[in-house]
Amino acid sequence: MGFQFRGQLSMIVPSEKIGIFPNTPLSPSGITGLQDSFRLFRNSAHTGTLLVHFTETGAAHFFNTPLHLLFNGSYSLGDFIPASETSRLEEQLTSAPDNPARVAVIEHWLTSRLRQDKKDHLIEPAINRIHAAKGRLRIATLSRELYISPSRLEKRFRALVGASPKR
């Protein structure tokens, strides 16, 4: 999740038809799902940005949207929360006197949105096993170890993490 409290950020989008790379302006506050490729960005002079990086299951504790719908996408935060809340948050970040104050604004906002109901006691151990195996773990083996079918594991994993266990 990113917030521009000063300046403008644009994504550089390759265009094969015309051979140039036009800029696509981004919203001052946005959220990006997991990506399977890199992206290029361009910022105006003196752009100020605050980024929030979630753990694999972290974003699910703050948003109702199934995270797999965000895969490979970048969206305005206003697509997920009311416009009035987005505007208020952007105003607070812009008027904050320094970066510690901006971090405090985001921490307060996230704390107010925290949902405890998104814990999945099966997916956390699955993520730990994937990390321990450095990603070299067959899904069939993982699902057998966790006593769940591969399709059910993938569905729960995608909803909470935003991608399949293999990704």
PDB file of C-alpha atoms in Angstrom:
ATOM      1  CA  MET A   1       0.000   0.000   0.000  1.00  0.00           C
ATOM      2  CA  GLY A   2       1.395   3.412  -0.873  1.00  0.00           C
ATOM      3  CA  PHE A   3       0.599   7.019  -0.048  1.00  0.00           C
ATOM      4  CA  GLN A   4       1.952  10.058  -1.892  1.00  0.00           C
ATOM      5  CA  PHE A   5       1.771  12.963   0.524  1.00  0.00           C
ATOM      6  CA  ARG A   6       3.643  15.263  -1.870  1.00  0.00           C
ATOM      7  CA  GLY A   7       4.154  15.177  -5.643  1.00  0.00           C
ATOM      8  CA  GLN A   8       2.837  12.670  -8.171  1.00  0.00           C
ATOM      9  CA  LEU A   9       3.749   9.064  -8.935  1.00  0.00           C
ATOM     10  CA  SER A  10       3.110   7.463 -12.333  1.00  0.00           C
ATOM     11  CA  MET A  11       3.486   3.930 -13.591  1.00  0.00           C
ATOM     12  CA  ILE A  12       5.393   3.525 -16.840  1.00  0.00           C
ATOM     13  CA  VAL A  13       3.384   1.246 -19.095  1.00  0.00           C
ATOM     14  CA  PRO A  14       5.097  -0.261 -22.169  1.00  0.00           C
ATOM     15  CA  SER A  15       3.092   0.120 -25.359  1.00  0.00           C
ATOM     16  CA  GLU A  16       4.071  -2.279 -28.125  1.00  0.00           C
ATOM     17  CA  LYS A  17       1.788  -0.610 -30.686  1.00  0.00           C
ATOM     18  CA  ILE A  18       3.417   2.786 -30.599  1.00  0.00           C
ATOM     19  CA  GLY A  19       6.804   1.879 -29.147  1.00  0.00           C
ATOM     20  CA  ILE A  20       6.723   4.439 -26.356  1.00  0.00           C
ATOM     21  CA  PHE A  21       6.215   4.197 -22.645  1.00  0.00           C
ATOM     22  CA  PRO A  22       3.343   6.433 -21.559  1.00  0.00           C
ATOM     23  CA  ASN A  23       2.851   7.331 -17.921  1.00  0.00           C
ATOM     24  CA  THR A  24      -0.279   6.288 -16.077  1.00  0.00           C
ATOM     25  CA  PRO A  25      -0.801   8.606 -13.095  1.00  0.00           C
ATOM     26  CA  LEU A  26      -1.500   6.767  -9.856  1.00  0.00           C
ATOM     27  CA  SER A  27      -3.906   7.728  -7.122  1.00  0.00           C
ATOM     28  CA  PRO A  28      -2.312   9.463  -4.121  1.00  0.00           C
ATOM     29  CA  SER A  29      -3.251   6.409  -2.067  1.00  0.00           C
ATOM     30  CA  GLY A  30      -3.308   2.932  -3.505  1.00  0.00           C
ATOM     31  CA  ILE A  31      -2.866  -0.739  -2.952  1.00  0.00           C
ATOM     32  CA  THR A  32      -1.040  -3.264  -5.103  1.00  0.00           C
ATOM     33  CA  GLY A  33      -1.543  -6.997  -4.997  1.00  0.00           C
ATOM     34  CA  LEU A  34       1.210  -9.559  -5.254  1.00  0.00           C
ATOM     35  CA  GLN A  35       3.092  -9.245  -8.539  1.00  0.00           C
ATOM     36  CA  ASP A  36       4.745 -11.841 -10.747  1.00  0.00           C
ATOM     37  CA  SER A  37       6.777  -9.262 -12.689  1.00  0.00           C
ATOM     38  CA  PHE A  38       8.465  -5.940 -12.080  1.00  0.00           C
ATOM     39  CA  ARG A  39       6.994  -2.479 -12.609  1.00  0.00           C
ATOM     40  CA  LEU A  40       8.580   0.836 -13.470  1.00  0.00           C
ATOM     41  CA  PHE A  41       7.532   4.086 -11.830  1.00  0.00           C
ATOM     42  CA  ARG A  42       8.291   7.745 -12.411  1.00  0.00           C
ATOM     43  CA  ASN A  43       7.850  10.406  -9.787  1.00  0.00           C
ATOM     44  CA  SER A  44       7.682  14.172 -10.013  1.00  0.00           C
ATOM     45  CA  ALA A  45      10.348  16.232  -8.288  1.00  0.00           C
ATOM     46  CA  HIS A  46      10.234  16.146  -4.486  1.00  0.00           C
ATOM     47  CA  THR A  47       7.649  13.373  -4.307  1.00  0.00           C
ATOM     48  CA  GLY A  48       7.059  12.106  -0.799  1.00  0.00           C
ATOM     49  CA  THR A  49       5.850   8.525  -0.452  1.00  0.00           C
ATOM     50  CA  LEU A  50       5.017   6.348   2.513  1.00  0.00           C
ATOM     51  CA  LEU A  51       4.834   2.596   1.839  1.00  0.00           C
ATOM     52  CA  VAL A  52       3.212  -0.147   3.897  1.00  0.00           C
ATOM     53  CA  HIS A  53       4.468  -3.667   3.251  1.00  0.00           C
ATOM     54  CA  PHE A  54       2.264  -6.449   4.584  1.00  0.00           C
ATOM     55  CA  THR A  55       3.308  -9.984   5.439  1.00  0.00           C
ATOM     56  CA  GLU A  56       1.726 -12.757   3.399  1.00  0.00           C
ATOM     57  CA  THR A  57      -1.457 -12.760   5.482  1.00  0.00           C
ATOM     58  CA  GLY A  58      -1.258  -9.205   6.819  1.00  0.00           C
ATOM     59  CA  ALA A  59      -3.460  -7.297   4.353  1.00  0.00           C
ATOM     60  CA  ALA A  60      -6.359  -9.708   4.912  1.00  0.00           C
ATOM     61  CA  HIS A  61      -6.656  -8.350   8.465  1.00  0.00           C
ATOM     62  CA  PHE A  62      -7.536  -4.888   7.136  1.00  0.00           C
ATOM     63  CA  PHE A  63      -9.580  -5.384   3.958  1.00  0.00           C
ATOM     64  CA  ASN A  64     -12.720  -7.380   3.122  1.00  0.00           C
ATOM     65  CA  THR A  65     -11.766  -7.967  -0.514  1.00  0.00           C
ATOM     66  CA  PRO A  66     -10.375 -11.449  -1.258  1.00  0.00           C
ATOM     67  CA  LEU A  67      -6.714 -10.712  -1.954  1.00  0.00           C
ATOM     68  CA  HIS A  68      -6.428 -12.943  -5.013  1.00  0.00           C
ATOM     69  CA  LEU A  69      -8.552 -10.332  -6.823  1.00  0.00           C
ATOM     70  CA  LEU A  70      -5.663  -7.874  -6.432  1.00  0.00           C
ATOM     71  CA  PHE A  71      -3.044 -10.217  -7.969  1.00  0.00           C
ATOM     72  CA  ASN A  72      -0.926  -8.333 -10.534  1.00  0.00           C
ATOM     73  CA  GLY A  73      -3.049  -5.216 -10.079  1.00  0.00           C
ATOM     74  CA  SER A  74      -2.697  -1.721  -8.659  1.00  0.00           C
ATOM     75  CA  TYR A  75      -5.806   0.069  -7.428  1.00  0.00           C
ATOM     76  CA  SER A  76      -6.849   3.277  -5.757  1.00  0.00           C
ATOM     77  CA  LEU A  77      -7.417   2.806  -2.048  1.00  0.00           C
ATOM     78  CA  GLY A  78     -10.786   4.462  -2.691  1.00  0.00           C
ATOM     79  CA  ASP A  79     -11.865   1.268  -4.473  1.00  0.00           C
ATOM     80  CA  PHE A  80     -11.799  -0.519  -1.092  1.00  0.00           C
ATOM     81  CA  ILE A  81     -12.714   2.062   1.525  1.00  0.00           C
ATOM     82  CA  PRO A  82     -15.178   4.979   1.495  1.00  0.00           C
ATOM     83  CA  ALA A  83     -14.032   8.112  -0.350  1.00  0.00           C
ATOM     84  CA  SER A  84     -14.511  10.218   2.782  1.00  0.00           C
ATOM     85  CA  GLU A  85     -12.110   7.966   4.709  1.00  0.00           C
ATOM     86  CA  THR A  86      -9.550   8.091   1.890  1.00  0.00           C
ATOM     87  CA  SER A  87      -9.753  11.901   1.665  1.00  0.00           C
ATOM     88  CA  ARG A  88      -9.399  12.310   5.424  1.00  0.00           C
ATOM     89  CA  LEU A  89      -6.366  10.008   5.488  1.00  0.00           C
ATOM     90  CA  GLU A  90      -4.703  11.807   2.552  1.00  0.00           C
ATOM     91  CA  GLU A  91      -5.305  15.214   4.205  1.00  0.00           C
ATOM     92  CA  GLN A  92      -3.797  14.005   7.495  1.00  0.00           C
ATOM     93  CA  LEU A  93      -0.693  12.694   5.686  1.00  0.00           C
ATOM     94  CA  THR A  94      -0.260  15.902   3.693  1.00  0.00           C
ATOM     95  CA  SER A  95      -0.562  18.127   6.750  1.00  0.00           C
ATOM     96  CA  ALA A  96       1.609  15.990   9.054  1.00  0.00           C
ATOM     97  CA  PRO A  97       4.784  17.893  10.021  1.00  0.00           C
ATOM     98  CA  ASP A  98       7.257  15.035   9.479  1.00  0.00           C
ATOM     99  CA  ASN A  99       7.650  11.347   8.634  1.00  0.00           C
ATOM    100  CA  PRO A 100       7.226  10.013  12.200  1.00  0.00           C
ATOM    101  CA  ALA A 101       3.894  11.857  12.358  1.00  0.00           C
ATOM    102  CA  ARG A 102       2.873  10.353   8.990  1.00  0.00           C
ATOM    103  CA  VAL A 103       3.753   6.860  10.201  1.00  0.00           C
ATOM    104  CA  ALA A 104       1.663   7.497  13.322  1.00  0.00           C
ATOM    105  CA  VAL A 105      -1.304   8.522  11.115  1.00  0.00           C
ATOM    106  CA  ILE A 106      -1.067   5.278   9.124  1.00  0.00           C
ATOM    107  CA  GLU A 107      -0.567   3.151  12.259  1.00  0.00           C
ATOM    108  CA  HIS A 108      -3.633   4.717  13.876  1.00  0.00           C
ATOM    109  CA  TRP A 109      -5.705   4.214  10.727  1.00  0.00           C
ATOM    110  CA  LEU A 110      -4.615   0.577  10.341  1.00  0.00           C
ATOM    111  CA  THR A 111      -5.260  -0.145  14.018  1.00  0.00           C
ATOM    112  CA  SER A 112      -8.793   1.217  13.634  1.00  0.00           C
ATOM    113  CA  ARG A 113      -9.382  -1.187  10.697  1.00  0.00           C
ATOM    114  CA  LEU A 114      -7.819  -4.281  12.281  1.00  0.00           C
ATOM    115  CA  ARG A 115     -10.054  -7.332  12.059  1.00  0.00           C
ATOM    116  CA  GLN A 116      -9.239 -10.308  14.254  1.00  0.00           C
ATOM    117  CA  ASP A 117     -11.574 -12.652  12.374  1.00  0.00           C
ATOM    118  CA  LYS A 118      -9.134 -13.270   9.524  1.00  0.00           C
ATOM    119  CA  LYS A 119      -6.839 -15.704  11.329  1.00  0.00           C
ATOM    120  CA  ASP A 120      -6.489 -19.011   9.552  1.00  0.00           C
ATOM    121  CA  HIS A 121      -4.681 -21.514  11.733  1.00  0.00           C
ATOM    122  CA  LEU A 122      -3.967 -23.717   8.734  1.00  0.00           C
ATOM    123  CA  ILE A 123      -2.480 -21.136   6.366  1.00  0.00           C
ATOM    124  CA  GLU A 124       0.069 -19.734   8.838  1.00  0.00           C
ATOM    125  CA  PRO A 125       1.760 -23.157   9.268  1.00  0.00           C
ATOM    126  CA  ALA A 126       1.588 -23.659   5.493  1.00  0.00           C
ATOM    127  CA  ILE A 127       3.464 -20.393   4.934  1.00  0.00           C
ATOM    128  CA  ASN A 128       6.060 -21.372   7.545  1.00  0.00           C
ATOM    129  CA  ARG A 129       6.617 -24.734   5.823  1.00  0.00           C
ATOM    130  CA  ILE A 130       6.940 -23.075   2.411  1.00  0.00           C
ATOM    131  CA  HIS A 131       9.524 -20.641   3.799  1.00  0.00           C
ATOM    132  CA  ALA A 132      11.439 -23.433   5.560  1.00  0.00           C
ATOM    133  CA  ALA A 133      11.595 -25.394   2.286  1.00  0.00           C
ATOM    134  CA  LYS A 134      12.647 -22.214   0.419  1.00  0.00           C
ATOM    135  CA  GLY A 135       9.662 -22.685  -1.899  1.00  0.00           C
ATOM    136  CA  ARG A 136      10.707 -26.184  -2.957  1.00  0.00           C
ATOM    137  CA  LEU A 137       7.694 -27.997  -1.595  1.00  0.00           C
ATOM    138  CA  ARG A 138       5.097 -29.907  -3.553  1.00  0.00           C
ATOM    139  CA  ILE A 139       1.557 -28.750  -2.904  1.00  0.00           C
ATOM    140  CA  ALA A 140       0.391 -32.361  -2.664  1.00  0.00           C
ATOM    141  CA  THR A 141       2.948 -32.983   0.092  1.00  0.00           C
ATOM    142  CA  LEU A 142       1.994 -29.795   1.906  1.00  0.00           C
ATOM    143  CA  SER A 143      -1.723 -30.552   1.766  1.00  0.00           C
ATOM    144  CA  ARG A 144      -1.120 -34.116   2.983  1.00  0.00           C
ATOM    145  CA  GLU A 145       0.959 -32.826   5.926  1.00  0.00           C
ATOM    146  CA  LEU A 146      -1.817 -30.385   6.832  1.00  0.00           C
ATOM    147  CA  TYR A 147      -4.638 -32.922   6.356  1.00  0.00           C
ATOM    148  CA  ILE A 148      -6.498 -30.914   3.716  1.00  0.00           C
ATOM    149  CA  SER A 149      -7.181 -31.474   0.030  1.00  0.00           C
ATOM    150  CA  PRO A 150      -4.920 -29.589  -2.406  1.00  0.00           C
ATOM    151  CA  SER A 151      -7.878 -27.713  -3.917  1.00  0.00           C
ATOM    152  CA  ARG A 152      -9.196 -26.621  -0.517  1.00  0.00           C
ATOM    153  CA  LEU A 153      -5.699 -25.554   0.585  1.00  0.00           C
ATOM    154  CA  GLU A 154      -5.273 -23.482  -2.565  1.00  0.00           C
ATOM    155  CA  LYS A 155      -8.669 -21.815  -2.186  1.00  0.00           C
ATOM    156  CA  ARG A 156      -8.037 -20.817   1.441  1.00  0.00           C
ATOM    157  CA  PHE A 157      -4.477 -19.751   0.655  1.00  0.00           C
ATOM    158  CA  ARG A 158      -5.532 -17.552  -2.285  1.00  0.00           C
ATOM    159  CA  ALA A 159      -8.266 -15.852  -0.266  1.00  0.00           C
ATOM    160  CA  LEU A 160      -5.924 -14.956   2.585  1.00  0.00           C
ATOM    161  CA  VAL A 161      -2.586 -14.427   0.817  1.00  0.00           C
ATOM    162  CA  GLY A 162      -3.632 -13.335  -2.659  1.00  0.00           C
ATOM    163  CA  ALA A 163      -1.856 -16.062  -4.619  1.00  0.00           C
ATOM    164  CA  SER A 164      -1.627 -19.824  -4.713  1.00  0.00           C
ATOM    165  CA  PRO A 165       0.805 -21.627  -2.395  1.00  0.00           C
ATOM    166  CA  LYS A 166       3.064 -22.373  -5.367  1.00  0.00           C
ATOM    167  CA  ARG A 167       3.306 -18.693  -6.357  1.00  0.00           C
TER     168      ARG A 167
END
